[in-house]
Coordinates of C-alpha atoms in Angstrom, one line a residue:
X1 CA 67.7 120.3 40.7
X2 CA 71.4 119.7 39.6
X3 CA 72.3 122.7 41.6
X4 CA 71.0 121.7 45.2
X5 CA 72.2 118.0 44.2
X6 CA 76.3 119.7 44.2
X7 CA 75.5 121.2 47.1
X8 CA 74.1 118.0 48.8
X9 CA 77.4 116.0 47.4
X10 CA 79.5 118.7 49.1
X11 CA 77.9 119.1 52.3
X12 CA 77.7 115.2 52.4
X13 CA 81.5 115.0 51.6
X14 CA 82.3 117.3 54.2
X15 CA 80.8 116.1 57.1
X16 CA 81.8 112.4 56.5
X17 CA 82.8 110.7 59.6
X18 CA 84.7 107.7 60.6
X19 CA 83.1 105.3 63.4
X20 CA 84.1 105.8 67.1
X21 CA 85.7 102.3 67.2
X22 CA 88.3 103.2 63.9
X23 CA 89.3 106.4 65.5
X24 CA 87.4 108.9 64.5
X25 CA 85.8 110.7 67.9
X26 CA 88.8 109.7 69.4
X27 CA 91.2 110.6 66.9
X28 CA 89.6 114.4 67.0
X29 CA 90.3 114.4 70.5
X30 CA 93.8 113.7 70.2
X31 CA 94.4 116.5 68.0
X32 CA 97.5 118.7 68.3
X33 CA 99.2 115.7 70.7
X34 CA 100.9 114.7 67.7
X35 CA 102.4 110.7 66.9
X36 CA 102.9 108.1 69.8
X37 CA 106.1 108.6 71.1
X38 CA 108.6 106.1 70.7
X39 CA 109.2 103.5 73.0
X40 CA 112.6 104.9 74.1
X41 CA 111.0 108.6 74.8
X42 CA 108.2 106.8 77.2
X43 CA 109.5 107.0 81.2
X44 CA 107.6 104.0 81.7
X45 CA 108.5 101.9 79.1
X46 CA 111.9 99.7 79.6
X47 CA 113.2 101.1 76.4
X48 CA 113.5 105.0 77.9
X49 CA 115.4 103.9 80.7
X50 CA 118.0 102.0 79.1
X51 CA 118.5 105.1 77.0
X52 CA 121.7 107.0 77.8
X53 CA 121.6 110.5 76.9
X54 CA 124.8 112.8 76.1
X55 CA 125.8 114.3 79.9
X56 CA 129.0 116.8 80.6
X57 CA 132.0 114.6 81.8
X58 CA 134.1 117.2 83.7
X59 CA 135.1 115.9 87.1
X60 CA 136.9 118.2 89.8
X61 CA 140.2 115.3 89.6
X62 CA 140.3 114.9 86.1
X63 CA 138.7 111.5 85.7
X64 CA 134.9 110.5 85.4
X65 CA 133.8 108.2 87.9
X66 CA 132.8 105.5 85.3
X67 CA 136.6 104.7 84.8
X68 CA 136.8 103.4 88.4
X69 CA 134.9 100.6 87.1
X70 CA 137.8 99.5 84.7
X71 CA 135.2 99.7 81.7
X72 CA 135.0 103.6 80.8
X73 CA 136.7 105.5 78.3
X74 CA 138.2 109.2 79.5
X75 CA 135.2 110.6 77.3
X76 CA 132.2 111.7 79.0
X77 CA 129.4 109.1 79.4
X78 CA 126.1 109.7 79.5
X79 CA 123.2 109.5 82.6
X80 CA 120.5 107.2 82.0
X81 CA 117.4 108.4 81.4
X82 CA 114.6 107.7 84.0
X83 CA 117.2 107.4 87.0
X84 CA 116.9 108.8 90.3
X85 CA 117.8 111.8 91.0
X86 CA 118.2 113.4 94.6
X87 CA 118.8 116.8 93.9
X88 CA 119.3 120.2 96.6
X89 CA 121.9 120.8 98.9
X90 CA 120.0 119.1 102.4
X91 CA 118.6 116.4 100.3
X92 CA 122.1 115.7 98.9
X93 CA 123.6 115.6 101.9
X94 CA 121.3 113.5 103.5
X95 CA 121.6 111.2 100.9
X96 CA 124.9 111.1 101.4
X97 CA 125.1 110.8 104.9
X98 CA 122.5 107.8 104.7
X99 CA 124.6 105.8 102.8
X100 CA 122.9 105.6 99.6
X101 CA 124.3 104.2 96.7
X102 CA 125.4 106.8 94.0
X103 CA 126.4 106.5 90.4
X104 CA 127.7 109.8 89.6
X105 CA 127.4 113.4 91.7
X106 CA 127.5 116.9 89.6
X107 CA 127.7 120.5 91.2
X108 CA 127.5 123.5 89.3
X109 CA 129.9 125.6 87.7
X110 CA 130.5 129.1 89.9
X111 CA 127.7 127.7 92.5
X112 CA 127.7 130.0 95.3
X113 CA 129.3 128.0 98.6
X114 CA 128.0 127.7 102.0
X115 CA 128.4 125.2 104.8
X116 CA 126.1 122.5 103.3
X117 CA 127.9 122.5 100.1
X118 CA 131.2 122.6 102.1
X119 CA 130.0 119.5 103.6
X120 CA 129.1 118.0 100.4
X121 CA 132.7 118.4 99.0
X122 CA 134.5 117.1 101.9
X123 CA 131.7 114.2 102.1
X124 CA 132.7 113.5 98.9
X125 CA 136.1 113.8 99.4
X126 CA 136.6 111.7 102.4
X127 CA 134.5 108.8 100.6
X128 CA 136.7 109.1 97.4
X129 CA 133.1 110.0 95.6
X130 CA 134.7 112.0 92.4
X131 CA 131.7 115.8 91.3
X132 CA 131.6 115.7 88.5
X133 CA 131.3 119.8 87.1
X134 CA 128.3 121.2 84.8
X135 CA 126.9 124.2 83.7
X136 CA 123.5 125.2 85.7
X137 CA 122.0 124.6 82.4
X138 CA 123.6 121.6 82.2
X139 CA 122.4 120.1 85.1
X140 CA 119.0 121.9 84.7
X141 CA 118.3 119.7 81.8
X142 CA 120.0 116.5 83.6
X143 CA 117.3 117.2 86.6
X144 CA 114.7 117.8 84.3
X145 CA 114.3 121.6 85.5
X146 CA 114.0 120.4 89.4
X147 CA 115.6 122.9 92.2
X148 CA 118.5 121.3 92.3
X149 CA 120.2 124.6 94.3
X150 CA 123.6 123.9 91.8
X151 CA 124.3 120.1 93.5
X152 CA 122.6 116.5 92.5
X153 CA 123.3 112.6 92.5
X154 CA 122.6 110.3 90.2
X155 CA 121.6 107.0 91.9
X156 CA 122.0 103.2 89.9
X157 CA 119.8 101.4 89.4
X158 CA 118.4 98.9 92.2
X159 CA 119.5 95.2 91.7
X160 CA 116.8 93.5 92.7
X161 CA 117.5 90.4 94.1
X162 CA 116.0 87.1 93.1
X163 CA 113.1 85.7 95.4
X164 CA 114.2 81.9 94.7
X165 CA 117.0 83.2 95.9
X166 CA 116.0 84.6 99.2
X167 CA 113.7 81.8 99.8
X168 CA 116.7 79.4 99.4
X169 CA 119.0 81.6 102.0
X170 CA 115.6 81.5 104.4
X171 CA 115.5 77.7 104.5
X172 CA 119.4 77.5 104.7
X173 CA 119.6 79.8 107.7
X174 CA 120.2 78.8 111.1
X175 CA 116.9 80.3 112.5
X176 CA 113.4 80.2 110.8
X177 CA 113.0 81.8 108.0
X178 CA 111.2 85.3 107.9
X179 CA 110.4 86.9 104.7
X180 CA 108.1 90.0 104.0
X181 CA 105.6 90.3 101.3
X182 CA 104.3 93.9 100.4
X183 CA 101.3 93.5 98.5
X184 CA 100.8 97.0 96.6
X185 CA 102.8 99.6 98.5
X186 CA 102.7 102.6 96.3
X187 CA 104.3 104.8 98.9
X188 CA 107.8 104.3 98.6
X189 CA 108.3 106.0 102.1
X190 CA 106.3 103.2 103.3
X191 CA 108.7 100.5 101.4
X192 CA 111.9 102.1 102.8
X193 CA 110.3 101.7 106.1
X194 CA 109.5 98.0 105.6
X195 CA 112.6 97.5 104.6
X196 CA 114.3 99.5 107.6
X197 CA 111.8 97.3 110.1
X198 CA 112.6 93.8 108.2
X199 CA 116.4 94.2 108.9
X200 CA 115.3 95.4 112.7
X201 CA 113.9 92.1 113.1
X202 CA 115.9 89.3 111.3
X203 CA 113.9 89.1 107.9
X204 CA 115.8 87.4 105.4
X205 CA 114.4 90.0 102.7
X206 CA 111.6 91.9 101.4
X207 CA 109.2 90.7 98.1
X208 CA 107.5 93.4 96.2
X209 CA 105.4 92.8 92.7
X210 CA 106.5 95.1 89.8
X211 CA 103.4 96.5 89.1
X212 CA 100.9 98.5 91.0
X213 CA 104.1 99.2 93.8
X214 CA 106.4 101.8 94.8
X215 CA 109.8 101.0 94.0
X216 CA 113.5 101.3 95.0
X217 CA 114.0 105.3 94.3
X218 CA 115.5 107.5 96.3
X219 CA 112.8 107.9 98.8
X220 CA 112.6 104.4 99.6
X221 CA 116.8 104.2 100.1
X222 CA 116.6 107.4 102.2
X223 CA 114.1 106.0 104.6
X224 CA 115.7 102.5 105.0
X225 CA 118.1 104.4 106.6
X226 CA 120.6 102.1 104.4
X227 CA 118.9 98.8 105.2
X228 CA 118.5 97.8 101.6
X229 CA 122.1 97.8 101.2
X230 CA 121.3 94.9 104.4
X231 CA 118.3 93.4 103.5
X232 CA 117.9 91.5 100.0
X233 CA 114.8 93.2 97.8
X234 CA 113.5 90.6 95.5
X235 CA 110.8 92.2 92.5
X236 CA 108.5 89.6 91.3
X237 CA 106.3 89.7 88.3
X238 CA 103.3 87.7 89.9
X239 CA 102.9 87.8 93.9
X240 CA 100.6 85.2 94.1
X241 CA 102.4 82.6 92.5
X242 CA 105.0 83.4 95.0
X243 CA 103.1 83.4 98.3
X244 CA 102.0 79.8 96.6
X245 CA 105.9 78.8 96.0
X246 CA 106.5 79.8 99.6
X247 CA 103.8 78.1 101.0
X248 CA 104.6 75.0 99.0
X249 CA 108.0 75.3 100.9
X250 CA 106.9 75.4 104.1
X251 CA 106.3 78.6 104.9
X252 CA 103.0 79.9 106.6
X253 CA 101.8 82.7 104.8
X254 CA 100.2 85.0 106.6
X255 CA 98.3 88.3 105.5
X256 CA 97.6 91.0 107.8
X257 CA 94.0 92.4 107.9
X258 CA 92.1 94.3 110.3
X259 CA 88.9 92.0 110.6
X260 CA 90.6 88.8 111.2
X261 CA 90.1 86.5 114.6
X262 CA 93.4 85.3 115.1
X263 CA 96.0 88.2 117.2
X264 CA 99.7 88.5 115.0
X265 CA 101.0 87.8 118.5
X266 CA 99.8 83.9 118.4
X267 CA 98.6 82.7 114.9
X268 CA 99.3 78.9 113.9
X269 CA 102.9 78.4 112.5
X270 CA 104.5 81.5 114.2
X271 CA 108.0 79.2 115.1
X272 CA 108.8 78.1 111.7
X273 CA 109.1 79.9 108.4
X274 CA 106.7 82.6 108.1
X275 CA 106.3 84.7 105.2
X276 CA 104.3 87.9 106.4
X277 CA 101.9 90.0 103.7
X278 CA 101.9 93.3 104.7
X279 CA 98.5 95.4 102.7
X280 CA 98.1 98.3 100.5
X281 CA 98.0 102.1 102.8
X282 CA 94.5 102.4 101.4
X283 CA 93.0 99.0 100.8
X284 CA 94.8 96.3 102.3
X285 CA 94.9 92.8 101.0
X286 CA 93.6 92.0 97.6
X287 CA 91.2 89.3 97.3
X288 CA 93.4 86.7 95.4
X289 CA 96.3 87.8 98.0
X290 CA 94.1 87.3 101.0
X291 CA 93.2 83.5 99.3
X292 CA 96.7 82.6 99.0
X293 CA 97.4 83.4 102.7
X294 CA 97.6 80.4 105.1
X295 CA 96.1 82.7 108.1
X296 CA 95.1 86.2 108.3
X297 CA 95.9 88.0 111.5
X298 CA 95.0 91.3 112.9
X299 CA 96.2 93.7 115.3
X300 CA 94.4 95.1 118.2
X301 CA 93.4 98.7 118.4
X302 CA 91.2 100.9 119.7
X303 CA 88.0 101.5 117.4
X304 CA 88.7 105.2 117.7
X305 CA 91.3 104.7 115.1
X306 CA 90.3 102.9 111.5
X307 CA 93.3 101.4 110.5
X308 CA 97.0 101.6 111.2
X309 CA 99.5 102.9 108.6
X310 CA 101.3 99.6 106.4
X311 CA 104.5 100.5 107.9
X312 CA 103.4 100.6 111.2
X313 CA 101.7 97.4 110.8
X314 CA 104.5 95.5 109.3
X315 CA 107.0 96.8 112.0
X316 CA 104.6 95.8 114.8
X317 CA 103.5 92.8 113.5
X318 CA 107.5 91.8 112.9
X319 CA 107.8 92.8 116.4
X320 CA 105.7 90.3 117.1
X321 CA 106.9 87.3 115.7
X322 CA 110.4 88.1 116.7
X323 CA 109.2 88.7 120.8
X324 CA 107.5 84.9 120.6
X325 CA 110.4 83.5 118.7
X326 CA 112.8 84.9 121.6

């Protein structure tokens, strides 16, 4: 009947879908999230953190710190998106106190003053380090909303160093070379301790893969304890072609793990240039890692205790190598 046959048609146009695979099931589920951002408004993406978004440029002496540099303008610049930011009055001042590098520090206008402040502003005095003045909203919106108790710094970011680079200084040095390779350290605690341990011991600098790894933020500078200002920290876009480059150069590569035979204290090649691969905290050496390693070596300890933390490993096994060089 021509009546039912409408109503088929407009029942059939209604519930027309679109295959999974063209976006339609998937496209309903991403309702209301709107377009793909841009590149630039990604924090992952390279294009968000060269962004430099509008930032006051009031300083206590007149003068943004960028003009220091010889290559400001008087006018306010702007904070790049996606840097670090070590924000609150004991954080601030730790930061401070640790040495780290900083690339412009704000307090608040009106911000209420007590002694860690005080010793903020005459931290910052003594170092010539020029605070920049905001607004609390301001700097709210700088921080991205963070409890930032009216006081922040803005960190640069990390130069990386170049890994044919350290190699090259390793050879050239007067005593064997020592590099350290993390492979997957997402805690960036556990970096900044690496880091702290491989200047302890002589290393000649740290290696670290750009993905799937924590890298050089705030956490990682604080807990150096301003050993990565010491130490150079090259990023590499393909660890396993670099333990291969080192090993080609003479190095003996060799990856911690718990279940190996051969004790850190006395593996094969411990005199001359070692390059040591320190695991992931949660699952240690990747496959293609642990086949690129000359030797794997293990630490003894008690079965009572699965594993030991990466940090703790690396500074041990460093330890180590440095006692049987001596």
């Amino acid at each position: 009947m021509p009546g039912n046959s409408q109503r088929k048609g407009a029942v059939r146009k209604k519930g027309k879908t679109t295959p999974a695979g063209s976006g339609g099931r998937v496209r309903r589920g991403l309702e209301g999230k709107g377009p793909t951002p841009k590149a630039e408004d990604r924090p992952y993406h390279k294009a968000y953190r060269k962004r430099r978004p509008e930032e006051p440029g009031r300083t206590t002496g007149g003068k943004p710190k960028g003009s220091r540099s010889g290559g400001s303008s008087s006018r306010s610049r702007t904070a790049t998106a996606g840097s670090d930011w070590v924000i609150g009055r004991n954080p601030v001042l730790e930061a401070l106190q640790a040495g780290l590098p900083v690339k412009r520090a704000y307090v608040a206008d009106g911000v209420e003053r007590d002694d860690r402040l005080r010793d903020i502003l005459t931290f910052a005095a003594e170092h010539g380090i020029p605070l920049l003045q905001a607004t609390r909203s301001e700097l709210d919106r700088l921080t991205g909303g963070g409890v930032h108790q009216g006081v922040a710094l803005q960190l640069p970011p990390f130069e990386y160093a170049d890994a044919e680079d350290v190699l090259a200084d390793a050879l050239d040095s007067d005593t064997p070379g020592l590099v350290v390779a993390c492979d997957s350290i997402t805690d960036p605690r556990n970096l900044g301790a690496i880091i702290r341990s491989a200047a302890a011991f002589g290393a000649h600098g740290v290696v670290i893969p750009e993905r799937r790894s924590a890298q050089m933020t705030a956490a990682a500078w604080k807990t150096s304890a301003g050993a990565a200002a010491r130490v150079p920290v090259a990023q590499v876009t393909n660890l396993n072609r670099t333990l291969r480059a080192y090993a080609d150069a003479g190095f003996t590569v060799v990856g911690l793990a718990g279940g190996a035979d051969t004790d850190v204290a006395g593996f094969p090649g411990i005199d001359g240039p070692v390059l040591l691969v320190v695991g992931s905290e949660g699952e240690g050496l990747a496959r293609l890692v642990r086949e690129n390693c000359d030797v794997l070596a293990n630490i003894p300890i008690t079965s009572a205790v699965e594993s030991l933390n990466a940090s703790v490993a690396a500074a041990i096994a460093l330890y180590e190598i440095s006692r049987s060089r001596a």
